[in-house]
Coordinates of C-alpha atoms (C1' of nucleotides) in Angstrom, one line a residue:
Chain A
M300 CA 11.8 1.9 -11.8
R301 CA 9.8 1.4 -8.4
I302 CA 10.2 3.7 -5.5
S303 CA 8.7 1.6 -2.4
S304 CA 9.5 0.1 0.8
M305 CA 11.2 -2.8 0.6
I306 CA 12.9 -6.2 2.3
Q307 CA 16.2 -4.9 4.1
S308 CA 18.6 -7.7 5.4
T309 CA 21.2 -6.3 8.1
D310 CA 23.9 -8.2 9.7
D311 CA 20.8 -10.2 12.5
S312 CA 17.9 -9.6 10.8
I313 CA 15.7 -9.1 8.0
T314 CA 13.0 -6.4 8.5
F315 CA 10.1 -5.3 6.5
L316 CA 10.9 -1.1 5.9
M317 CA 7.6 0.7 6.1
P318 CA 7.7 4.3 4.7
E319 CA 8.2 6.6 7.4
L320 CA 9.4 10.5 7.3
P321 CA 12.9 9.2 5.4
E322 CA 11.4 6.8 3.1
V323 CA 8.7 9.1 2.4
E324 CA 11.5 11.9 1.7
T325 CA 13.5 9.8 -0.2
I326 CA 10.4 8.4 -2.6
A327 CA 9.1 12.0 -3.1
R328 CA 12.7 13.2 -4.0
G329 CA 12.9 10.6 -6.4
L330 CA 9.5 11.1 -8.0
A331 CA 10.4 15.1 -8.8
K332 CA 13.6 13.9 -10.3
R333 CA 11.4 11.9 -12.7
I334 CA 8.2 13.3 -13.3
S335 CA 8.5 17.2 -12.6
G336 CA 7.2 19.1 -15.1
D337 CA 5.0 16.3 -17.0
V338 CA 1.7 16.3 -17.8
I339 CA -1.1 14.1 -16.9
E340 CA -3.1 12.9 -19.7
S341 CA -5.4 10.5 -18.4
V342 CA -6.3 8.7 -15.0
W343 CA -7.6 5.1 -14.4
L344 CA -8.7 4.6 -10.5
G345 CA -9.6 1.2 -9.3
S346 CA -13.2 0.0 -8.6
K347 CA -12.2 -0.5 -5.1
P348 CA -12.9 2.6 -2.9
E349 CA -11.3 2.3 0.1
P350 CA -7.8 3.9 -0.8
L351 CA -9.6 6.9 -2.3
K352 CA -10.1 9.7 0.4
S353 CA -11.8 12.0 -2.0
P354 CA -14.6 10.9 -4.3
A355 CA -13.1 9.2 -7.6
S356 CA -14.9 11.7 -10.0
E357 CA -12.9 14.9 -7.8
I358 CA -9.5 12.9 -8.3
A359 CA -10.1 12.1 -11.7
A360 CA -11.0 15.7 -12.4
T361 CA -8.6 17.4 -10.9
L362 CA -5.7 15.5 -12.2
Q363 CA -6.9 15.6 -15.6
A364 CA -4.8 17.4 -17.9
K365 CA -2.5 18.7 -15.0
R366 CA 1.4 19.9 -15.3
I367 CA 3.1 18.2 -12.0
A368 CA 5.0 21.3 -11.0
A369 CA 6.6 19.7 -7.7
V370 CA 6.6 16.9 -5.7
R371 CA 7.4 17.0 -2.3
R372 CA 7.2 15.5 1.6
V373 CA 4.8 16.5 4.1
G374 CA 4.4 14.5 7.0
K375 CA 4.3 11.3 5.8
H376 CA 2.4 12.6 2.8
I377 CA 3.8 12.9 -0.6
V378 CA 2.4 16.3 -1.7
F379 CA 2.1 16.7 -6.0
D380 CA 1.5 20.4 -7.0
L381 CA -0.8 20.3 -9.9
E382 CA -0.7 23.5 -12.4
S383 CA -2.5 23.8 -15.7
P384 CA -0.2 23.4 -18.3
R385 CA -1.4 26.6 -20.1
G386 CA -0.5 28.8 -17.5
A387 CA -4.2 29.6 -16.6
T388 CA -5.7 30.7 -14.0
T389 CA -6.8 27.9 -12.5
P390 CA -7.0 27.4 -8.6
S391 CA -4.0 25.6 -7.2
A392 CA -4.6 21.9 -6.4
Q393 CA -2.4 19.3 -5.1
W394 CA -2.6 15.7 -5.0
I395 CA -2.0 13.8 -1.7
V396 CA -0.3 10.2 -1.5
H397 CA -0.5 8.5 1.5
L398 CA 1.2 5.2 1.3
G399 CA 0.2 3.3 4.6
M400 CA 2.2 0.4 5.5
T401 CA 2.5 -0.8 1.8
G402 CA 2.2 1.4 -0.7
S403 CA 4.3 2.2 -3.6
L404 CA 4.2 4.6 -6.8
L405 CA 5.8 3.0 -9.9
V406 CA 6.9 5.2 -12.9
C407 CA 7.2 2.6 -15.5
A408 CA 6.6 1.8 -19.2
P409 CA 3.0 1.0 -20.1
E410 CA 3.7 -2.2 -21.3
L411 CA 4.5 -3.4 -18.0
A412 CA 2.2 -5.6 -16.7
L413 CA -0.2 -4.0 -14.3
E414 CA 0.3 -6.1 -10.7
K415 CA -2.2 -7.2 -8.0
H416 CA -3.3 -4.2 -6.0
T417 CA -3.1 -1.5 -8.5
H418 CA -5.2 1.1 -8.0
A419 CA -4.3 4.1 -9.9
V420 CA -2.6 4.6 -13.2
L421 CA -2.0 8.1 -14.4
Q422 CA -0.8 8.2 -18.1
L423 CA 2.0 10.8 -18.6
A424 CA 2.6 13.0 -21.9
S425 CA 6.2 11.6 -21.4
G426 CA 5.0 8.1 -22.5
R427 CA 5.6 6.6 -19.5
E428 CA 3.0 5.6 -16.3
L429 CA 2.7 6.5 -12.8
R430 CA 1.5 3.9 -10.7
F431 CA 0.0 3.1 -7.4
V432 CA 0.2 0.2 -6.2
D433 CA -0.8 -1.2 -2.5
P434 CA -1.8 -4.4 -1.4
R435 CA -3.1 -3.8 2.3
R436 CA -5.2 -0.7 1.4
F437 CA -3.8 1.6 4.0
G438 CA -2.8 4.2 2.0
R439 CA -5.0 7.0 0.7
L440 CA -5.4 9.4 -2.3
S441 CA -6.9 12.4 -2.0
V442 CA -7.0 16.0 -3.7
I443 CA -6.9 19.0 -1.7
E444 CA -6.5 23.1 -2.8
K445 CA -3.8 23.1 -0.2
F446 CA -2.4 20.3 2.2
E447 CA -1.5 21.5 5.6
A448 CA -0.1 18.7 7.9
P449 CA -1.8 19.3 11.4
G450 CA 1.4 18.3 13.5
A451 CA 5.1 20.1 13.2
E452 CA 8.1 18.9 11.2
P453 CA 9.8 17.0 13.0
L454 CA 13.4 18.2 11.3
Q455 CA 12.2 21.9 11.7
I456 CA 10.3 22.4 15.3
G457 CA 12.8 24.4 17.5
F458 CA 13.3 23.3 21.4
E459 CA 10.8 25.1 22.9
D460 CA 7.9 24.3 21.0
F461 CA 8.7 20.6 21.1
A462 CA 9.0 20.5 25.1
A463 CA 5.5 22.5 24.5
L464 CA 3.9 19.7 23.0
F465 CA 4.3 17.1 26.1
H466 CA 3.7 19.4 28.8
N467 CA 0.9 18.1 30.6
R468 CA 0.4 14.8 28.4
K469 CA -0.2 11.6 30.4
T470 CA 0.1 9.5 27.4
P471 CA 3.4 7.5 27.3
I472 CA 6.1 9.1 25.2
K473 CA 6.1 6.8 22.9
S474 CA 2.4 7.0 21.8
A475 CA 2.6 11.1 21.9
L476 CA 5.7 10.6 19.4
L477 CA 3.4 8.6 17.2
N478 CA 0.4 11.3 17.6
Q479 CA 0.9 12.8 14.1
N480 CA -1.5 15.9 15.4
L481 CA 1.3 16.5 17.7
L482 CA 4.5 15.5 15.6
S483 CA 4.1 15.1 11.5
G484 CA 5.9 11.6 10.2
V485 CA 7.2 9.9 13.0
G486 CA 6.0 5.9 13.0
N487 CA 7.0 3.3 14.8
I488 CA 10.7 2.2 14.1
Y489 CA 12.2 6.0 14.1
A490 CA 10.3 6.4 17.6
D491 CA 11.8 3.6 19.3
E492 CA 15.1 4.1 17.4
A493 CA 15.0 7.8 18.9
L494 CA 13.6 6.9 22.0
F495 CA 16.9 4.6 22.3
R496 CA 19.3 7.4 21.0
A497 CA 17.9 9.7 23.6
R498 CA 18.1 7.2 26.3
V499 CA 14.5 7.4 27.7
R500 CA 12.4 4.3 27.9
P501 CA 9.0 4.3 25.9
R502 CA 6.4 4.0 28.6
R503 CA 7.5 7.0 30.6
R504 CA 4.5 9.6 30.7
A505 CA 5.2 12.4 28.6
S506 CA 5.0 15.4 31.0
S507 CA 7.1 13.2 33.1
L508 CA 10.6 13.6 30.7
T509 CA 12.8 16.3 32.2
R510 CA 14.2 19.4 30.0
D511 CA 17.3 17.6 29.8
E512 CA 15.3 14.3 28.6
L513 CA 13.7 16.4 26.1
R514 CA 16.5 18.0 24.6
R515 CA 18.5 14.5 23.9
L516 CA 14.7 13.4 22.8
H517 CA 14.6 16.4 20.1
Q518 CA 18.0 15.9 19.1
A519 CA 17.8 12.1 18.5
L520 CA 15.0 12.5 16.4
K521 CA 16.2 15.0 14.1
R522 CA 19.5 12.9 14.0
V523 CA 17.9 9.7 13.4
F524 CA 16.2 11.3 10.3
T525 CA 18.6 13.4 9.4
E526 CA 21.2 10.6 9.0
A527 CA 18.3 8.2 7.3
I528 CA 17.1 10.8 4.8
K529 CA 21.4 11.0 4.0
L530 CA 21.4 7.3 3.3
G531 CA 17.9 7.0 1.5
G532 CA 19.0 10.3 -0.8
S533 CA 22.3 8.3 -1.5
S534 CA 20.3 5.4 -3.2
V535 CA 17.9 7.8 -5.1
S536 CA 20.6 8.6 -6.9
D537 CA 23.5 5.6 -6.9
Y538 CA 21.6 2.2 -5.8
V539 CA 19.5 0.3 -8.5
D540 CA 19.1 -3.6 -7.9
A541 CA 19.1 -6.3 -10.4
D542 CA 15.5 -5.4 -11.4
G543 CA 15.9 -1.9 -11.8
E544 CA 14.4 -1.2 -8.8
E545 CA 15.4 1.3 -6.7
G546 CA 16.0 1.0 -2.7
F547 CA 17.5 2.4 0.5
F548 CA 20.3 2.0 2.9
Q549 CA 18.7 1.8 5.6
L550 CA 20.1 2.9 9.7
K551 CA 21.0 0.0 11.1
H552 CA 18.6 -0.4 14.1
R553 CA 19.7 -0.4 17.3
V554 CA 16.7 -1.4 19.0
Y555 CA 13.9 -1.7 16.6
G556 CA 13.0 -5.6 16.0
R557 CA 15.7 -6.4 18.1
E558 CA 13.9 -8.3 20.7
N559 CA 16.4 -10.4 23.3
K560 CA 19.1 -9.7 20.9
P561 CA 22.2 -7.5 22.7
C562 CA 22.0 -4.2 23.0
R563 CA 24.7 -2.5 20.7
V564 CA 26.0 -0.4 23.9
C565 CA 25.9 -2.8 26.8
K566 CA 24.8 -6.1 25.5
T567 CA 22.0 -6.1 27.9
P568 CA 19.0 -8.2 26.0
I569 CA 16.8 -5.8 24.2
K570 CA 13.0 -5.9 25.1
R571 CA 10.0 -6.2 23.7
I572 CA 6.3 -4.7 24.8
V573 CA 3.0 -3.6 23.4
I574 CA 2.0 0.1 24.0
A575 CA -1.1 1.2 22.8
G576 CA -1.3 -2.1 20.7
R577 CA 2.0 -1.1 18.9
S578 CA 5.4 -2.9 19.2
S579 CA 8.3 -1.3 21.3
H580 CA 11.6 -2.3 22.2
Y581 CA 14.0 -0.4 24.4
C582 CA 17.3 -1.4 26.5
P583 CA 16.5 -2.0 30.1
R584 CA 19.9 -0.8 31.1
C585 CA 20.1 2.2 28.7
Q586 CA 16.7 3.5 28.8
K587 CA 15.2 5.0 32.2
Chain B
dA191 C1' -9.9 18.1 25.9
dC192 C1' -7.5 14.2 26.5
dT193 C1' -6.6 8.9 26.5
dA194 C1' -7.4 4.3 25.3
dT195 C1' -8.7 0.5 22.4
dG196 C1' -10.6 -1.5 18.2
dT197 C1' -10.8 -1.6 13.5
dC198 C1' -9.5 -2.1 8.1
dC199 C1' -6.5 -5.0 5.2
dT200 C1' -3.0 -8.5 3.0
dG201 C1' 1.0 -11.3 3.1
dC202 C1' 3.6 -14.1 5.4
dG203 C1' 5.6 -17.3 8.7
dA204 C1' 5.7 -20.1 12.9
dG205 C1' 3.7 -24.2 14.0
dC206 C1' 1.1 -28.6 13.8
Chain C
dT298 C1' 2.7 -30.9 2.4
dG299 C1' -1.2 -27.7 3.6
dC300 C1' -3.7 -25.7 6.8
dT301 C1' -4.9 -22.1 10.6
dC302 C1' -3.5 -18.7 13.1
dG303 C1' -1.7 -14.7 15.2
dC304 C1' 1.1 -10.2 13.6
dA305 C1' 2.7 -6.5 11.4
dG306 C1' 1.1 -0.9 11.3
dG307 C1' -1.1 4.4 9.8
dA308 C1' -5.0 6.8 10.4
dC309 C1' -9.4 7.4 12.2
dA310 C1' -13.5 6.1 14.7
dT311 C1' -15.5 5.4 18.9
dA312 C1' -15.9 5.2 23.6
dG313 C1' -14.7 6.7 27.8

DNA sequence: ACTATGTCCTGCGAGC
DNA sequence: TGCTCGCAGGACATAG
């Protein structure tokens, strides 16, 4: 069973799905369902050090012989809460996995051939393995006592705090949304989708947004994430494809990846521009 | 204290 | 058919 991003086809495009907040939430829930309570018996880490944020020896020593008490999402990070299986008074520890763009976590039988770009293999007491695979190596593995995301949770932040994030900020609103120190978990795709729903152009300076626009953006972000999690959540329990792989039912994009295609609201061709090196899509008529 | 840009990394598809 | 090249992007480093 693989929990990862995948190719998703829509009526007019095929899109590579990057793990942003809703996907990471779905992945964390799927893992929680499958491996909570399991015990890590041994740890193998690949020779390439790039995906490791903590030293390999520290990661291995921290994971070794620990029980996985819980798996959850914080921002775009997957947090594994670890505890000593005998309930001893060891200090709390957490294993933090960031999937980057192409990372995936695989729960499988040990017999399954190791696929290319496998960077970590955890042997579990249940007889299964948990594997981390990441071709592009943008993902990161680390251990820490207690992880705290630098930015606010988009699904929990109230409007006044949300509005304050953008006060006096000259950077484009799109860049501000992607800044993980402000909000934790917003990626390129959902930033475009939320801005479209809020009817705000991505290049607008963050500080120039009116209170009404900020209100719409706050709502749009919450809605787009909530809807996407709902779709992903149902996929965890209901959708398994022919290879036994689990997939995502993704929100139908309204702007992302739809350059020159008609706006789903007004038919005006969607524009694509580059902001801070990121492709950004918007409707020149609907978004001001 | 902000803001902008470059870098990492591999796979894939467009173009010739 | 086979090659090169550019693009994709999250987070961090570095420079301004």
